[in-house]
Amino acid sequence: MEEVKKKRMLSGIQPSGDLHLGNYLGAIVNWAERTEEYDCFYFMADLHTITVRQDPAELRKRSLNQLAQYIACGLDPEKNVLFLQSMVPAHSQLSWVLNCYTMFGELQRMTQFKDKSEKHRDNINAGLFTYPVLMAADILLYQADFVPVGEDQKQHVEITRDIAERFNGIYGDVFKVPTPLIAKTGARIYGLSTPEDKMSKSVPDGCVFLMDEPDVIRKKFKRAVTDSDTGRCVYYDREKKPGVANLMNIYSTLTGKTYEEIEKEFEGKGYGDFKPAVAEAVVEKLTPIREEASRLIKDKAYLSDVYKQGAERASYVANRTLSKVYKKVGFLQI
Ligand code: TRP
């Protein structure tokens, strides 16, 4: 049979915190499902993390943990290229070149830059400003067709498209112009204690980490914000009942039940029945992942084989694009 060339998919998550349920249901589950259909590259965006101060030992540990967790979540390192961004120098190299094809004004308009510089007033560094350029390099190096990201990263994929088109306009078809794949609203998980905001490690009480023990998970769900409805409790209303809607979304995603089925299941029952049911569904899903990740994290030799092989496979693809770019802009080649 003739082999049809698969479309390429690429995405990454910063190892700036431990992976949580939002990363899992919003991103990694979907990545794993695409393994067969696409040529997939998934990485730890460790270069991006240092735009905000990191503890070096912690960063090292989290990067390795994240790799173990990717694998435990079902990303097979044989079928996906899993790598650490900092181990592929082409990311930094292309980033410099693209900096010279990105306008100051474009970067100034990035909402993430505005938010982050607001939050880290004492460290508004140039890396924070050029963050989207590094991200463009991440994507364009691999000639990715699709980039699955959350809504908050859409603007970064759009600027990547602009940079690619600008560069191609000058030098011919060097880069594939990527298409963002925005997770459906259903895949967006909000914080259990702050259901207006997406689940985030910076609000640990409302954040379920992949490595949380079952009792910790149960406790977090027990404290999840709902509301004081006394009559019919479990029904879907994202506006008026964001906390309940979020729990229903989690439950629905894990069990495959529709909102209607869930409403029926908890008819005449209160949150005292509903919350533990959601907690159990989460515990059931995360327990094997946690166990597998804990096993893998002890196998340092295996993990280092995986990242070495990943860096090699990624570099092969990335360096081809980089050398094309170097040639186009007029650098001499050895
Ligand atoms: N900026 C992304 C985030 O914070 C992470 C990221 C870095 C990324 N490089 C990427 C995502 C390239 C997709 C493609 O979520």
Coordinates of C-alpha atoms and ligand atoms in Angstrom, one line a residue:
M1 CA 0.0 0.0 0.0
E2 CA 1.2 3.4 -0.8
E3 CA 2.1 5.4 2.3
V4 CA 0.2 8.7 2.5
K5 CA 2.2 11.5 4.1
K6 CA 0.6 12.4 7.4
K7 CA -0.2 15.9 8.4
R8 CA 2.0 17.2 11.2
M9 CA 0.8 18.2 14.6
L10 CA 2.9 20.1 17.2
S11 CA 2.3 21.4 20.7
G12 CA 4.0 22.0 24.0
I13 CA 3.3 22.8 27.6
Q14 CA 5.6 24.8 29.9
P15 CA 7.1 22.8 32.8
S16 CA 6.4 25.8 35.0
G17 CA 4.1 23.8 37.3
D18 CA 2.9 20.3 37.7
L19 CA 0.5 19.0 35.1
H20 CA -3.2 19.1 36.2
L21 CA -6.6 17.9 35.1
G22 CA -7.0 21.0 32.8
N23 CA -3.8 20.1 30.9
Y24 CA -4.9 16.5 30.7
L25 CA -8.5 16.9 29.6
G26 CA -8.0 20.1 27.6
A27 CA -4.8 19.0 25.8
I28 CA -3.0 15.8 26.4
V29 CA -6.0 13.4 25.9
N30 CA -6.6 14.9 22.5
W31 CA -2.9 14.7 21.6
A32 CA -2.8 11.0 22.4
E33 CA -5.9 10.4 20.3
R34 CA -4.2 11.9 17.3
T35 CA -1.1 9.8 17.4
E36 CA -2.1 7.4 14.6
E37 CA -3.6 9.9 12.2
Y38 CA -0.9 12.6 12.5
D39 CA 2.9 12.9 12.6
C40 CA 3.1 14.3 16.2
F41 CA 5.7 16.4 18.0
Y42 CA 5.1 17.2 21.6
F43 CA 7.6 19.0 23.9
M44 CA 8.3 20.6 27.2
A45 CA 8.6 24.3 26.6
D46 CA 11.4 24.8 29.2
L47 CA 13.0 27.7 27.3
H48 CA 9.7 29.6 27.7
T49 CA 9.5 29.1 31.5
I50 CA 12.5 31.3 32.3
T51 CA 10.7 34.4 31.2
V52 CA 9.5 34.1 34.8
R53 CA 12.1 33.3 37.5
Q54 CA 12.4 29.5 38.1
D55 CA 14.2 27.5 40.7
P56 CA 16.8 25.6 38.7
A57 CA 16.5 22.3 40.6
E58 CA 12.7 22.5 40.5
L59 CA 12.7 23.2 36.8
R60 CA 14.9 20.2 36.1
K61 CA 12.7 18.0 38.2
R62 CA 9.4 19.2 36.7
S63 CA 10.7 18.9 33.2
L64 CA 11.5 15.2 33.7
N65 CA 8.3 14.6 35.6
Q66 CA 6.4 16.2 32.8
L67 CA 8.0 13.8 30.3
A68 CA 7.1 10.8 32.5
Q69 CA 3.5 12.1 32.8
Y70 CA 3.2 12.7 29.1
I71 CA 4.1 9.0 28.6
A72 CA 1.8 7.9 31.4
C73 CA -1.1 9.8 29.9
G74 CA -0.7 7.6 26.8
L75 CA 1.8 9.5 24.6
D76 CA 3.8 6.6 23.3
P77 CA 7.4 7.9 22.7
E78 CA 7.8 5.5 19.8
K79 CA 4.9 6.9 18.0
N80 CA 5.2 10.6 19.0
V81 CA 8.4 12.7 19.1
L82 CA 8.6 13.7 22.7
F83 CA 11.4 16.2 23.6
L84 CA 12.7 19.0 25.7
Q85 CA 12.8 22.3 23.8
S86 CA 16.2 23.3 25.3
M87 CA 17.8 20.2 23.9
V88 CA 17.1 21.3 20.3
P89 CA 19.3 24.4 19.8
A90 CA 17.5 25.2 16.5
H91 CA 14.6 26.7 18.6
S92 CA 16.9 29.5 20.0
Q93 CA 18.6 29.9 16.7
L94 CA 15.5 30.4 14.6
S95 CA 14.0 32.5 17.3
W96 CA 16.8 35.1 16.8
V97 CA 16.2 35.2 13.0
L98 CA 12.5 35.6 13.4
N99 CA 13.0 38.4 15.9
C100 CA 14.3 40.4 13.0
Y101 CA 11.0 39.7 11.1
T102 CA 8.7 40.6 13.9
M103 CA 7.6 44.1 14.6
F104 CA 7.8 45.8 18.0
G105 CA 4.2 46.9 17.7
E106 CA 3.0 43.4 17.0
L107 CA 4.5 42.1 20.2
Q108 CA 3.3 45.1 22.2
R109 CA -0.3 44.1 21.3
M110 CA -0.1 40.6 22.7
T111 CA -2.5 40.2 25.5
Q112 CA -0.4 37.6 27.3
F113 CA 2.5 40.1 27.4
K114 CA 0.3 42.7 28.8
D115 CA -1.1 40.3 31.5
K116 CA 2.3 38.9 32.4
S117 CA 4.0 42.2 32.6
E118 CA 1.2 43.3 34.8
K119 CA 1.7 40.3 37.1
H120 CA 5.5 40.4 37.2
R121 CA 6.1 44.1 37.5
D122 CA 9.6 43.7 38.9
N123 CA 10.8 41.5 36.0
I124 CA 9.4 42.7 32.7
N125 CA 12.3 41.2 30.7
A126 CA 12.9 41.1 27.0
G127 CA 12.2 37.4 26.9
L128 CA 8.7 38.0 28.2
F129 CA 8.3 40.4 25.3
T130 CA 9.7 38.1 22.6
Y131 CA 8.0 35.0 24.0
P132 CA 5.7 34.7 20.9
V133 CA 8.7 34.8 18.6
L134 CA 10.2 31.8 20.3
M135 CA 6.8 30.1 20.0
A136 CA 6.7 30.9 16.3
A137 CA 10.2 29.3 16.0
D138 CA 8.9 26.2 17.9
I139 CA 6.1 25.8 15.4
L140 CA 7.7 26.9 12.1
L141 CA 10.8 24.7 12.5
Y142 CA 8.7 21.6 12.2
Q143 CA 6.5 22.8 9.3
A144 CA 3.6 21.9 11.5
D145 CA 0.1 21.8 9.8
F146 CA -1.8 22.0 13.1
V147 CA -1.1 23.4 16.5
P148 CA -3.6 22.4 19.2
V149 CA -3.7 25.1 21.8
G150 CA -6.1 26.6 24.3
E151 CA -8.0 29.8 23.5
D152 CA -5.4 31.8 25.4
Q153 CA -2.7 30.8 23.0
K154 CA -4.6 31.5 19.8
Q155 CA -3.2 35.0 19.4
H156 CA 0.3 33.4 19.5
V157 CA -0.5 31.1 16.7
E158 CA -1.9 34.0 14.7
I159 CA 1.3 36.0 15.1
T160 CA 3.2 32.9 14.0
R161 CA 1.1 32.8 10.8
D162 CA 1.9 36.5 10.2
I163 CA 5.6 36.0 10.7
A164 CA 5.6 33.0 8.4
E165 CA 3.7 34.9 5.7
R166 CA 6.0 37.8 6.0
F167 CA 9.1 35.7 5.7
N168 CA 7.6 33.7 2.9
G169 CA 6.7 36.9 1.1
I170 CA 10.3 37.9 1.0
Y171 CA 12.1 34.6 0.5
G172 CA 9.6 32.2 -1.1
D173 CA 7.9 29.2 0.4
V174 CA 10.1 28.5 3.4
F175 CA 7.5 27.9 6.1
K176 CA 4.3 26.1 6.2
V177 CA 1.6 28.5 7.6
P178 CA 0.1 26.6 10.6
T179 CA -3.5 26.4 11.6
P180 CA -4.4 26.6 15.3
L181 CA -6.8 23.9 16.6
I182 CA -8.6 25.5 19.4
A183 CA -9.9 23.0 22.0
K184 CA -13.7 22.9 22.0
T185 CA -15.3 24.7 24.9
G186 CA -16.1 21.3 26.4
A187 CA -12.4 20.7 26.8
R188 CA -11.9 23.8 28.9
I189 CA -11.6 23.0 32.6
Y190 CA -12.0 25.7 35.1
G191 CA -10.7 26.0 38.7
L192 CA -12.8 24.2 41.3
S193 CA -12.6 27.1 43.7
T194 CA -12.7 29.8 41.0
P195 CA -14.9 28.5 38.3
E196 CA -14.7 31.8 36.3
D197 CA -11.0 31.2 35.6
K198 CA -9.3 28.3 33.9
M199 CA -7.8 25.7 36.1
S200 CA -4.4 26.8 37.1
K201 CA -1.5 25.8 39.4
S202 CA -1.5 29.3 40.8
V203 CA -4.8 28.5 42.6
P204 CA -3.7 25.1 44.1
D205 CA -6.9 24.6 46.1
G206 CA -9.0 24.4 43.0
C207 CA -6.5 22.6 40.9
V208 CA -6.4 18.8 40.6
F209 CA -2.8 17.7 39.8
L210 CA -2.2 14.5 37.9
M211 CA -0.1 13.3 40.8
D212 CA -2.6 14.1 43.6
E213 CA -3.4 11.1 45.8
P214 CA -7.1 10.0 45.7
D215 CA -7.9 11.5 49.1
V216 CA -6.5 14.9 48.1
I217 CA -8.6 14.7 45.0
R218 CA -11.7 13.9 47.0
K219 CA -11.1 16.7 49.4
K220 CA -10.7 19.2 46.5
F221 CA -14.0 18.2 45.0
K222 CA -15.7 18.3 48.3
R223 CA -14.7 21.9 48.6
A224 CA -15.5 22.8 45.0
V225 CA -17.6 25.9 44.6
T226 CA -21.1 25.3 43.6
D227 CA -24.0 27.6 44.7
S228 CA -26.8 27.7 47.2
D229 CA -29.5 26.3 45.0
T230 CA -31.8 24.3 47.1
G231 CA -34.3 22.9 44.7
R232 CA -33.2 21.1 41.6
C233 CA -29.4 21.3 41.8
V234 CA -27.6 19.6 39.1
Y235 CA -28.4 21.3 35.8
Y236 CA -26.3 23.0 33.2
D237 CA -26.2 26.7 33.2
R238 CA -22.8 28.1 32.5
E239 CA -23.7 31.7 33.2
K240 CA -25.6 31.2 36.5
K241 CA -24.0 28.1 37.8
P242 CA -20.4 28.1 36.5
G243 CA -19.1 25.8 39.3
V244 CA -21.7 23.2 38.6
A245 CA -21.3 23.5 34.8
N246 CA -17.6 22.9 35.3
L247 CA -18.2 19.8 37.4
M248 CA -20.7 18.5 34.9
N249 CA -18.2 19.1 32.1
I250 CA -15.5 17.1 33.9
Y251 CA -17.9 14.3 34.7
S252 CA -19.2 14.3 31.1
T253 CA -15.8 14.2 29.6
L254 CA -14.7 11.4 31.8
T255 CA -17.8 9.2 31.6
G256 CA -19.0 10.1 28.1
K257 CA -22.5 10.9 29.6
T258 CA -24.4 13.9 28.1
Y259 CA -25.5 16.8 30.3
E260 CA -29.1 15.5 30.0
E261 CA -28.1 12.1 31.2
I262 CA -26.2 13.6 34.1
E263 CA -29.2 15.8 35.1
K264 CA -31.3 12.7 35.1
E265 CA -28.8 10.7 37.1
F266 CA -28.9 13.3 39.9
E267 CA -32.5 14.3 39.7
G268 CA -33.8 14.8 43.2
K269 CA -30.3 14.6 44.6
G270 CA -28.0 17.4 45.9
Y271 CA -24.4 18.3 45.6
G272 CA -23.6 15.9 48.4
D273 CA -24.2 13.1 45.9
F274 CA -22.9 14.8 42.8
K275 CA -19.5 16.1 44.0
P276 CA -18.3 12.7 45.2
A277 CA -19.4 11.0 42.0
V278 CA -17.3 13.5 40.0
A279 CA -14.4 13.0 42.4
E280 CA -14.6 9.2 42.0
A281 CA -14.6 9.5 38.2
V282 CA -11.5 11.6 38.4
V283 CA -9.8 9.3 40.9
E284 CA -10.5 6.3 38.6
K285 CA -9.0 8.1 35.6
L286 CA -6.0 9.5 37.3
T287 CA -4.9 6.6 39.5
P288 CA -3.4 4.5 36.7
I289 CA -1.7 7.6 35.3
R290 CA -0.2 8.5 38.7
E291 CA 1.0 5.0 39.2
E292 CA 2.6 4.7 35.8
A293 CA 4.2 8.1 36.1
S294 CA 5.6 7.2 39.5
R295 CA 7.1 4.1 38.1
L296 CA 8.6 5.8 35.1
I297 CA 10.1 8.7 37.1
K298 CA 12.2 6.1 39.0
D299 CA 13.5 4.8 35.7
K300 CA 16.0 7.5 34.9
A301 CA 17.8 5.5 32.3
Y302 CA 14.6 5.0 30.3
L303 CA 13.6 8.6 30.5
S304 CA 17.0 9.8 29.3
D305 CA 16.8 7.3 26.4
V306 CA 13.4 8.9 25.5
Y307 CA 14.6 12.5 25.6
K308 CA 17.8 11.7 23.8
Q309 CA 16.0 10.0 21.0
G310 CA 13.4 12.7 21.0
A311 CA 16.0 15.4 20.7
E312 CA 17.6 13.6 17.9
R313 CA 14.5 13.1 15.9
A314 CA 13.3 16.6 16.5
S315 CA 16.7 18.1 15.6
Y316 CA 16.7 16.2 12.4
V317 CA 13.6 17.9 11.2
A318 CA 14.3 21.3 12.9
N319 CA 17.8 21.6 11.4
R320 CA 16.6 21.1 7.9
T321 CA 14.3 24.1 8.2
L322 CA 17.0 26.2 10.1
S323 CA 19.6 25.6 7.4
K324 CA 17.1 26.6 4.7
V325 CA 16.4 29.8 6.6
Y326 CA 20.1 30.5 7.2
K327 CA 20.7 30.1 3.4
K328 CA 17.8 32.3 2.5
V329 CA 18.9 35.2 4.7
G330 CA 22.4 35.1 3.5
F331 CA 24.5 33.3 6.1
L332 CA 27.5 31.3 4.8
Q333 CA 27.3 27.6 5.5
I334 CA 30.2 25.5 6.6
Ligands
TRP1 N1 2.9 29.2 25.1 C1 2.4 27.9 25.3 C2 1.6 27.9 26.6 O1 1.9 28.6 27.5 C3 3.4 26.8 25.3 C4 4.1 26.7 24.0 C5 5.3 27.1 23.8 C6 3.5 26.2 22.8 N2 5.6 26.8 22.5 C7 4.6 26.3 21.8 C8 2.3 25.6 22.5 C9 4.4 25.9 20.5 C10 2.1 25.2 21.1 C11 3.1 25.4 20.2 O2 0.6 27.1 26.8

